[in-house]
XYZ file of C-alpha atoms in Angstrom:
617
model
C 15.542 -318.995 -94.802
C 17.427 -317.000 -92.151
C 16.758 -319.771 -89.628
C 18.215 -322.333 -92.040
C 21.323 -320.192 -92.498
C 21.678 -319.796 -88.727
C 21.257 -323.530 -88.152
C 23.905 -324.297 -90.783
C 26.397 -321.922 -89.149
C 25.746 -323.385 -85.694
C 26.057 -326.932 -87.029
C 29.552 -326.080 -88.258
C 30.578 -324.621 -84.896
C 30.264 -320.910 -85.721
C 28.744 -318.153 -83.578
C 27.824 -314.502 -84.301
C 28.847 -311.104 -82.928
C 25.806 -309.377 -84.481
C 23.370 -312.132 -85.354
C 20.571 -310.056 -86.906
C 22.806 -308.020 -89.217
C 24.921 -311.000 -90.308
C 21.912 -313.202 -91.080
C 20.287 -310.367 -93.028
C 23.426 -309.946 -95.164
C 23.799 -313.690 -95.649
C 20.178 -313.929 -96.773
C 20.896 -311.221 -99.364
C 23.958 -313.137 -100.569
C 21.966 -316.369 -100.913
C 19.258 -314.660 -102.949
C 21.669 -312.652 -105.080
C 23.935 -315.587 -105.963
C 21.346 -318.418 -105.776
C 23.146 -320.173 -102.925
C 21.760 -322.691 -100.502
C 22.539 -322.191 -96.783
C 25.025 -325.064 -96.883
C 26.805 -323.582 -99.929
C 27.041 -320.193 -98.200
C 28.474 -321.652 -94.987
C 30.954 -323.756 -96.987
C 32.192 -320.601 -98.696
C 32.481 -318.861 -95.315
C 34.425 -321.830 -93.954
C 36.956 -321.490 -96.774
C 37.110 -317.720 -96.286
C 37.737 -317.990 -92.519
C 40.361 -320.729 -92.906
C 42.315 -318.740 -95.495
C 42.461 -315.763 -93.145
C 42.922 -317.630 -89.883
C 39.723 -316.221 -88.380
C 38.141 -317.414 -85.170
C 34.832 -319.263 -85.006
C 32.912 -316.048 -84.284
C 31.414 -314.635 -87.481
C 31.927 -310.865 -87.407
C 29.852 -308.381 -89.365
C 33.007 -306.406 -90.226
C 34.121 -309.292 -92.476
C 30.943 -309.356 -94.561
C 32.278 -306.898 -97.153
C 35.391 -308.956 -97.867
C 33.305 -312.155 -97.817
C 31.032 -310.672 -100.480
C 34.063 -310.092 -102.711
C 35.020 -313.749 -102.314
C 31.522 -314.819 -103.368
C 31.810 -312.567 -106.408
C 35.190 -314.078 -107.281
C 33.782 -317.603 -106.937
C 30.871 -316.712 -109.180
C 33.234 -315.215 -111.740
C 35.356 -318.376 -111.792
C 32.269 -320.521 -112.305
C 31.108 -318.350 -115.203
C 34.540 -318.348 -116.826
C 34.506 -322.130 -116.895
C 31.125 -322.154 -118.618
C 31.423 -319.025 -120.815
C 35.109 -318.091 -121.299
C 34.224 -315.322 -123.768
C 32.465 -313.061 -121.267
C 33.806 -309.605 -120.395
C 34.477 -308.614 -116.779
C 35.025 -305.346 -114.937
C 37.814 -305.668 -112.329
C 36.928 -308.003 -109.442
C 33.170 -307.641 -109.866
C 31.028 -309.329 -112.528
C 29.217 -307.546 -115.307
C 27.401 -310.293 -117.165
C 26.244 -309.605 -120.679
C 24.677 -312.807 -121.944
C 22.839 -311.700 -125.089
C 19.200 -312.539 -124.478
C 19.688 -312.789 -120.728
C 21.127 -309.276 -120.713
C 18.205 -307.989 -122.725
C 15.790 -309.578 -120.258
C 17.653 -307.944 -117.413
C 17.263 -304.569 -119.062
C 13.531 -305.100 -119.371
C 13.276 -305.958 -115.700
C 15.055 -302.795 -114.521
C 13.309 -300.326 -116.837
C 12.475 -297.159 -114.952
C 15.476 -297.206 -112.602
C 17.786 -294.181 -112.389
C 20.554 -296.231 -114.044
C 18.437 -297.058 -117.098
C 17.223 -293.486 -117.438
C 20.807 -292.280 -117.204
C 21.814 -294.585 -120.064
C 18.959 -293.485 -122.330
C 19.838 -289.831 -121.805
C 23.586 -290.070 -122.504
C 23.379 -287.423 -125.244
C 21.690 -284.969 -122.897
C 24.454 -285.663 -120.360
C 27.192 -284.567 -122.757
C 25.278 -281.443 -123.801
C 24.612 -280.572 -120.153
C 28.309 -281.013 -119.328
C 29.322 -278.561 -122.031
C 26.763 -275.983 -120.926
C 27.973 -276.101 -117.328
C 31.689 -275.970 -118.146
C 32.284 -279.519 -117.043
C 30.329 -279.302 -113.792
C 27.856 -282.168 -114.050
C 25.545 -281.536 -111.142
C 22.333 -283.047 -112.485
C 23.219 -285.136 -115.508
C 23.866 -288.349 -113.584
C 20.579 -288.406 -111.718
C 17.012 -288.413 -112.848
C 16.251 -284.783 -113.732
C 12.766 -284.899 -112.238
C 13.907 -286.213 -108.861
C 13.838 -283.646 -106.045
C 16.063 -284.582 -103.112
C 16.450 -283.011 -99.645
C 20.029 -282.124 -100.575
C 18.861 -280.281 -103.695
C 16.340 -278.271 -101.656
C 18.838 -277.045 -99.061
C 19.498 -273.343 -98.568
C 22.517 -271.271 -97.462
C 25.028 -273.011 -99.682
C 28.776 -272.694 -99.090
C 28.499 -270.971 -95.724
C 31.823 -270.410 -93.957
C 31.815 -272.166 -90.570
C 35.351 -271.333 -89.452
C 38.262 -269.267 -90.752
C 41.956 -269.610 -89.938
C 44.167 -266.541 -90.522
C 41.566 -265.000 -92.816
C 43.677 -261.970 -93.678
C 47.075 -263.689 -93.465
C 47.717 -263.269 -97.160
C 45.663 -260.147 -97.680
C 42.612 -261.835 -99.146
C 39.391 -263.362 -97.897
C 38.322 -266.873 -98.844
C 34.618 -266.219 -98.308
C 32.335 -266.552 -101.330
C 29.823 -263.734 -101.159
C 27.470 -265.326 -103.677
C 27.627 -268.976 -104.648
C 25.215 -268.609 -107.554
C 26.354 -268.784 -111.166
C 26.861 -265.440 -112.915
C 27.080 -264.528 -116.618
C 30.867 -264.658 -116.626
C 30.656 -268.361 -115.726
C 29.571 -269.070 -119.309
C 33.235 -268.580 -120.174
C 35.311 -271.632 -119.340
C 37.665 -270.784 -116.474
C 40.877 -272.720 -116.405
C 43.690 -273.090 -113.928
C 46.512 -271.088 -115.508
C 49.520 -273.176 -116.651
C 51.826 -271.028 -114.538
C 49.877 -272.216 -111.487
C 50.343 -275.909 -112.278
C 51.584 -277.559 -109.088
C 54.454 -279.999 -109.083
C 53.643 -283.363 -107.547
C 55.885 -286.008 -106.015
C 54.573 -289.142 -104.295
C 56.806 -289.921 -101.309
C 55.086 -293.050 -99.940
C 54.287 -295.897 -102.331
C 53.574 -298.890 -100.092
C 51.784 -301.220 -100.279
C 51.858 -302.030 -103.979
C 48.594 -302.996 -105.740
C 48.044 -306.723 -106.018
C 50.205 -307.752 -103.048
C 49.018 -310.543 -100.776
C 47.813 -309.583 -97.325
C 48.624 -311.497 -94.141
C 46.122 -311.094 -91.305
C 46.968 -311.403 -87.606
C 50.241 -313.281 -87.776
C 51.806 -313.213 -84.306
C 55.303 -312.829 -85.739
C 54.304 -309.742 -87.725
C 52.604 -308.165 -84.699
C 55.683 -308.758 -82.550
C 58.063 -307.311 -85.164
C 55.831 -304.282 -85.677
C 55.627 -303.402 -81.968
C 59.297 -304.128 -81.336
C 60.376 -301.918 -84.244
C 58.295 -298.990 -82.931
C 59.859 -299.226 -79.452
C 63.342 -299.616 -80.928
C 62.929 -296.620 -83.278
C 61.738 -294.384 -80.431
C 64.603 -295.521 -78.223
C 67.157 -294.800 -80.948
C 65.690 -291.348 -81.635
C 65.501 -290.327 -77.949
C 69.101 -291.353 -77.299
C 70.314 -289.728 -80.555
C 68.811 -286.403 -79.471
C 71.370 -286.224 -76.653
C 68.657 -285.303 -74.154
C 68.268 -288.773 -72.670
C 70.564 -291.550 -71.569
C 70.507 -295.124 -72.771
C 67.343 -296.724 -71.292
C 67.510 -299.453 -68.659
C 65.325 -302.394 -67.707
C 62.265 -300.932 -65.902
C 61.416 -304.269 -64.277
C 64.589 -304.320 -62.145
C 64.256 -302.978 -58.577
C 66.200 -299.761 -58.078
C 66.099 -296.888 -55.601
C 67.767 -294.458 -57.972
C 66.074 -292.721 -60.868
C 66.054 -294.633 -64.141
C 65.033 -293.888 -67.734
C 62.999 -296.466 -69.633
C 61.298 -296.589 -73.039
C 58.264 -298.744 -73.702
C 54.692 -299.007 -74.929
C 51.582 -298.213 -72.868
C 49.439 -301.354 -72.419
C 46.270 -302.456 -70.671
C 46.513 -305.069 -67.955
C 43.246 -306.615 -69.057
C 40.877 -306.416 -71.995
C 38.705 -303.349 -72.286
C 39.407 -299.643 -72.163
C 42.549 -298.229 -70.578
C 42.119 -297.179 -66.963
C 44.459 -295.020 -64.916
C 45.069 -297.985 -62.629
C 46.572 -300.293 -63.595
C 48.609 -299.165 -66.619
C 51.470 -301.321 -67.876
C 54.687 -300.382 -69.665
C 56.096 -302.956 -72.086
C 59.769 -302.440 -72.795
C 61.789 -303.826 -75.706
C 63.238 -307.318 -75.929
C 66.733 -305.809 -75.871
C 66.298 -304.039 -72.549
C 63.838 -306.208 -70.598
C 63.101 -309.277 -72.674
C 59.774 -307.721 -73.636
C 58.474 -307.909 -70.051
C 55.835 -305.569 -68.675
C 55.804 -303.557 -65.463
C 53.051 -301.598 -63.749
C 53.251 -297.852 -64.267
C 52.219 -295.456 -61.489
C 51.250 -291.943 -62.736
C 50.017 -290.527 -59.432
C 52.920 -288.088 -59.102
C 52.285 -286.455 -62.485
C 50.297 -283.195 -62.641
C 49.163 -283.819 -66.216
C 49.436 -286.558 -68.804
C 47.631 -287.988 -71.826
C 48.190 -291.658 -72.645
C 46.561 -294.359 -74.736
C 47.272 -298.057 -75.475
C 49.995 -298.428 -78.077
C 51.667 -295.101 -77.239
C 55.465 -295.385 -77.038
C 56.877 -293.142 -74.304
C 60.024 -292.488 -72.357
C 59.565 -292.643 -68.585
C 61.771 -291.180 -65.881
C 61.131 -292.630 -62.418
C 62.135 -295.277 -59.930
C 61.083 -298.852 -59.160
C 61.854 -299.629 -55.505
C 60.057 -302.982 -55.447
C 60.707 -304.254 -58.949
C 56.960 -304.526 -59.547
C 55.888 -300.909 -60.137
C 57.637 -298.056 -61.931
C 56.702 -294.757 -60.253
C 56.874 -292.105 -62.968
C 58.194 -288.599 -62.302
C 58.181 -287.550 -65.973
C 56.805 -288.856 -69.273
C 58.418 -288.048 -72.620
C 55.691 -288.545 -75.229
C 57.378 -286.992 -78.278
C 60.559 -287.519 -80.256
C 62.712 -284.368 -80.354
C 62.838 -282.787 -83.799
C 66.612 -282.720 -83.593
C 66.587 -286.517 -83.888
C 66.561 -287.638 -87.513
C 64.337 -290.631 -88.231
C 65.406 -291.179 -91.847
C 68.273 -293.477 -90.936
C 65.920 -296.291 -89.911
C 63.657 -295.991 -92.944
C 63.291 -298.855 -95.431
C 65.456 -298.328 -98.563
C 62.589 -297.358 -100.910
C 61.100 -294.808 -98.543
C 64.529 -293.424 -97.595
C 65.368 -292.941 -101.269
C 62.096 -291.047 -101.831
C 62.782 -288.865 -98.793
C 66.348 -288.119 -99.950
C 65.074 -287.080 -103.375
C 62.456 -284.871 -101.740
C 65.015 -283.190 -99.457
C 67.396 -282.594 -102.353
C 64.646 -281.027 -104.460
C 63.463 -278.749 -101.646
C 66.996 -277.605 -100.783
C 67.445 -276.389 -104.352
C 64.207 -274.368 -104.340
C 64.545 -270.732 -103.343
C 61.026 -269.479 -104.039
C 58.498 -269.515 -101.195
C 56.239 -272.588 -101.537
C 52.627 -271.744 -102.291
C 49.650 -274.015 -102.841
C 45.886 -273.533 -103.112
C 43.776 -276.600 -102.484
C 40.311 -277.878 -101.647
C 40.027 -280.831 -99.242
C 36.922 -283.027 -98.923
C 36.277 -286.432 -97.367
C 33.543 -288.936 -98.167
C 30.867 -290.075 -98.177
C 30.277 -288.121 -101.393
C 26.571 -288.946 -101.694
C 23.652 -288.712 -99.293
C 22.142 -291.766 -97.608
C 18.857 -291.570 -99.549
C 20.346 -292.084 -103.027
C 23.465 -292.711 -105.100
C 23.255 -289.521 -107.171
C 26.509 -288.070 -105.714
C 25.038 -284.577 -105.620
C 27.500 -283.289 -102.949
C 30.438 -284.264 -105.169
C 28.862 -282.502 -108.157
C 28.311 -279.357 -106.070
C 31.903 -279.476 -104.794
C 33.304 -279.653 -108.322
C 31.026 -276.804 -109.358
C 32.452 -274.733 -106.489
C 36.009 -275.728 -107.435
C 35.366 -274.619 -111.012
C 34.656 -271.114 -109.750
C 37.526 -271.009 -107.245
C 40.133 -272.680 -109.511
C 42.367 -274.337 -106.884
C 45.652 -275.824 -108.010
C 44.817 -279.116 -106.301
C 41.756 -280.985 -105.041
C 42.284 -283.714 -102.440
C 39.411 -286.190 -102.162
C 39.543 -288.757 -99.363
C 37.367 -291.873 -99.231
C 35.052 -293.536 -98.782
C 33.904 -293.001 -102.366
C 31.619 -296.052 -102.682
C 30.732 -296.291 -99.009
C 30.161 -299.850 -97.788
C 28.008 -298.369 -94.997
C 25.590 -296.721 -97.445
C 22.079 -298.213 -97.002
C 21.727 -299.212 -100.662
C 25.177 -300.802 -100.713
C 24.526 -302.710 -97.468
C 21.185 -303.999 -98.728
C 22.720 -305.167 -101.991
C 19.983 -303.450 -104.036
C 22.259 -301.609 -106.500
C 22.070 -302.711 -110.131
C 25.692 -301.911 -110.947
C 28.970 -303.348 -109.717
C 30.968 -301.279 -107.263
C 33.657 -300.678 -109.877
C 31.052 -299.437 -112.337
C 29.688 -296.962 -109.787
C 33.220 -295.756 -109.067
C 33.965 -295.312 -112.768
C 30.598 -293.703 -113.653
C 30.008 -291.478 -110.654
C 33.502 -290.588 -109.407
C 36.122 -290.863 -112.125
C 33.837 -289.701 -114.936
C 32.990 -286.509 -113.033
C 36.657 -285.889 -112.269
C 37.612 -286.401 -115.906
C 34.973 -283.859 -116.914
C 36.347 -281.432 -114.326
C 40.034 -281.620 -115.333
C 39.242 -281.583 -119.059
C 37.324 -278.328 -118.723
C 39.678 -276.749 -116.183
C 42.748 -277.310 -118.343
C 45.990 -279.243 -118.061
C 47.077 -277.432 -114.888
C 44.180 -278.767 -112.745
C 45.129 -281.714 -110.524
C 43.188 -284.138 -108.321
C 44.462 -286.573 -105.665
C 42.354 -289.539 -104.488
C 42.986 -291.357 -101.198
C 41.118 -294.662 -100.631
C 39.370 -295.763 -97.436
C 38.825 -299.166 -95.818
C 35.091 -298.372 -96.182
C 35.390 -298.320 -99.989
C 33.334 -301.236 -101.283
C 35.244 -301.190 -104.570
C 38.716 -301.461 -103.041
C 40.909 -303.710 -100.900
C 39.691 -304.119 -97.340
C 43.082 -303.810 -95.647
C 45.134 -301.179 -93.854
C 47.649 -299.939 -95.021
C 45.807 -299.759 -98.320
C 47.102 -299.658 -101.909
C 46.296 -296.724 -104.156
C 43.431 -296.899 -106.634
C 44.377 -298.314 -110.017
C 43.198 -295.418 -112.174
C 43.353 -296.293 -115.849
C 43.366 -292.884 -117.517
C 46.464 -292.646 -119.750
C 45.357 -289.315 -121.180
C 44.893 -287.790 -117.721
C 47.481 -289.716 -115.696
C 49.288 -286.511 -114.695
C 46.089 -284.813 -113.561
C 44.164 -287.507 -111.643
C 46.373 -289.451 -109.231
C 45.845 -291.765 -106.299
C 48.074 -292.394 -103.294
C 48.106 -295.090 -100.666
C 46.193 -294.922 -97.390
C 48.002 -293.576 -95.444
C 50.110 -291.608 -97.877
C 52.483 -288.672 -98.203
C 53.051 -286.494 -101.246
C 54.727 -283.200 -102.001
C 52.916 -280.505 -104.023
C 54.806 -277.292 -104.833
C 57.328 -278.287 -102.141
C 54.525 -278.436 -99.564
C 54.512 -281.840 -97.865
C 51.008 -283.226 -97.302
C 50.205 -286.362 -95.259
C 46.788 -288.092 -95.394
C 45.083 -290.937 -93.541
C 41.413 -291.867 -94.020
C 41.072 -294.229 -91.036
C 39.226 -292.301 -88.305
C 42.176 -292.455 -85.928
C 41.098 -289.259 -84.110
C 37.776 -290.790 -83.085
C 39.403 -294.056 -82.090
C 42.090 -292.330 -80.033
C 39.401 -290.216 -78.376
C 37.650 -293.384 -77.204
C 40.817 -294.973 -75.772
C 42.839 -292.046 -74.382
C 42.885 -291.167 -70.681
C 44.293 -287.885 -69.404
C 44.734 -285.682 -66.362
C 44.710 -281.898 -66.694
C 45.717 -282.020 -70.378
C 47.493 -278.941 -71.699
C 44.969 -276.551 -73.214
C 42.035 -278.193 -71.429
C 38.948 -279.566 -73.140
C 38.935 -276.743 -75.726
C 42.187 -278.102 -77.158
C 40.974 -281.691 -77.241
C 41.323 -282.012 -81.025
C 44.792 -280.480 -80.927
C 45.850 -283.015 -78.295
C 44.588 -285.937 -80.380
C 46.289 -284.666 -83.540
C 49.485 -284.084 -81.558
C 49.549 -287.771 -80.637
C 49.813 -288.688 -84.322
C 52.684 -286.258 -84.930
C 54.494 -286.985 -81.656
C 54.411 -290.743 -82.247
C 55.475 -290.341 -85.902
C 52.874 -292.904 -86.811
C 49.665 -292.636 -88.802
C 48.085 -295.249 -86.515
C 49.782 -295.435 -83.078
C 46.844 -297.184 -81.369
C 47.370 -300.815 -80.308
C 45.463 -303.043 -80.253
C 43.671 -301.532 -83.260
C 40.008 -300.585 -82.999
C 37.408 -303.086 -84.123
C 36.878 -302.984 -87.870
C 40.385 -301.712 -88.732
C 41.984 -304.532 -90.789
C 45.650 -303.826 -90.064
C 48.140 -305.966 -91.963
C 51.124 -305.973 -89.626
C 53.418 -307.326 -92.339
C 53.026 -303.989 -94.176
C 52.542 -301.664 -91.195
C 56.161 -300.977 -90.093
C 57.016 -299.190 -93.330
C 53.665 -297.830 -94.458
C 52.459 -296.390 -91.137
C 55.696 -294.627 -90.244
C 55.679 -290.833 -90.574
C 59.325 -290.147 -91.342
C 59.263 -286.355 -90.904
C 56.723 -283.760 -89.824
C 54.453 -282.730 -92.728
C 53.436 -279.164 -93.514
C 49.779 -280.240 -93.748
C 48.268 -283.279 -92.010
C 44.789 -284.347 -93.159
C 42.828 -286.618 -90.774
C 39.152 -286.972 -91.795
C 36.961 -287.848 -88.830
C 33.367 -288.060 -87.634
C 34.437 -285.724 -84.816
C 33.981 -281.965 -85.140
C 35.672 -280.425 -88.178
C 38.655 -278.160 -87.502
C 41.761 -276.518 -88.930
C 44.532 -276.000 -86.375
C 48.138 -274.848 -86.466
C 50.071 -277.192 -84.175
C 53.512 -276.413 -82.770
C 55.863 -279.388 -82.821
C 58.729 -277.758 -80.919
C 62.060 -276.395 -82.084
C 64.842 -277.859 -84.143
C 68.428 -277.834 -82.901
C 69.063 -274.524 -84.687
C 66.178 -272.893 -82.797
C 63.668 -272.893 -85.666
C 60.090 -273.549 -84.508
C 58.330 -276.247 -86.523
C 54.586 -276.091 -87.094
C 52.010 -278.146 -88.951
C 48.503 -277.353 -90.191
C 46.221 -280.187 -89.086
C 42.905 -280.500 -90.937
C 39.757 -282.483 -90.266
C 37.499 -281.475 -93.193
C 34.510 -283.346 -91.758
C 32.274 -285.343 -94.120
C 31.018 -283.907 -97.403
C 27.584 -285.424 -96.846
C 25.761 -286.018 -93.576
C 22.589 -288.085 -93.683
C 20.295 -286.627 -96.335
C 21.986 -283.217 -96.231
C 25.290 -281.566 -96.970
C 28.368 -281.639 -94.812
C 31.652 -279.753 -94.822
C 34.881 -279.297 -96.712
C 38.006 -277.139 -96.367
C 39.570 -274.576 -98.670
C 43.208 -273.877 -97.803
C 45.815 -271.504 -99.185
C 49.399 -272.246 -98.113
C 51.845 -269.329 -98.346
C 55.352 -270.260 -97.317
C 54.582 -271.145 -93.694
C 51.726 -272.172 -91.433
C 51.420 -268.726 -89.843
C 51.021 -266.946 -93.173
C 48.535 -269.475 -94.576
C 44.765 -269.194 -94.489
C 41.928 -271.705 -94.476
C 38.159 -271.898 -94.242
C 35.762 -274.674 -93.285
C 32.634 -274.409 -95.450
C 29.261 -276.118 -95.360
C 28.414 -277.334 -98.830
């Protein structure tokens, strides 16, 4: 049947970027939804036309295409059986006898066994103080993760004795005192204010519109120009394409001359429409002792252009001075949120303090969907009693083998509700009203919108709405007057692949610090352009949602690169105060069939007096 699907695609003028993987997924779709090859290709044709895609079928679009097939199936069923009940955008069909037959077919699966042992689940939850580590998987199943040793081993410690206490757990085993329910004390309840709230759930997404791309890039160059001039350290920029023997100052975006990775020669600088009509000029960096540049980076360049064809750089300004305020150019909604935040912090005299645990998905191992790492993390959090847990997607990972094969017997929304939200509800109910959890979605979440920037999860828990919250991706929130910024796109890894440098400050040992500095210096959660393959940027939403208005106290950037916790200096304000930020890559909570890493952080007034540990679960 794969050959028939391939022939149908070719007949309609389509080609493939990864033929084997795409045909395998399409075969699964045909079997799962009883589609003929012609029906499948017709649906793809509609999907590609609606999104303005090219004739090359890309494997990165298969997840969103699957959601369209599910929506089409739902519409067909509604026409025939309008009384059916549905769960979100996925279909949960309960057709009396047909449903009973389905149950008979799947007898013996972990899902069925979980349903028949619901009573034991509740009893087990009560006995473990809300930490459900085994109740949602078959009790007799022994997994590699469950057999691991050396649990909760500290891999790295930052300022271990900064606040006079160690964050190391000497013994991770339960002890008799754990039979008593430990709660986060009400006096430790952290205040929470969401600063960024774009995009809104349910908005329509516009892919790859040239006008939106142009406006996005132009606004970034314009904002940097305004900030550099406002700092008083630089003059008004000139047109870098005009021949001049004297030194000039120009602001523009680093570009590649041709497709492919950035090379030291040739590098182009694209200035704004206002100063050069958007024209590009070659940029010569030979006279610089050190630099670190990447495509999409907006920089100020001092140099001269004797021929009019090449700007010879003598200095590159790759950061906006902290003395330059960026709130003036913010959209009204974001500016209002920032003003409220600044007013609230100015009235607070007490030193801000916050204890938190940070973990990034995947939250289950590749050999099953039992979510054992998440259960272990919540068990650890129950003993440590942090004020806040930050969980960053993916939660239902679209790259998980069982999800990719389409062999799961539940909808993605059902898995998210049963395995993620249900565990979190158990946790906050047993830890008391002061416990709080923040969820940040990922573009790899199979149960959520495949777009970046990404709306927050729609969490329907009226009784726990003040304890379990979700923010956008990327997003900024303030907890106990500590400003935290999060982004789940692996921008560190993507920048690492595109950046070129010469004698970077700090050398190779400070590689992660350099990459994180790019995010803060550019005041953008995703400064790379063009975006990496598989990142579905909606440029109509990007100007507002990707802008980092001010430097956060804590910046969380989950990545497949090596985990780290670093204190990064951002320079000094006009009054001489040095500004610092704690940058965190917690790693992945699960790695293959084993456990990964997470971070426990205690913020005490400033970065220098705070402490953190990276732990292996």
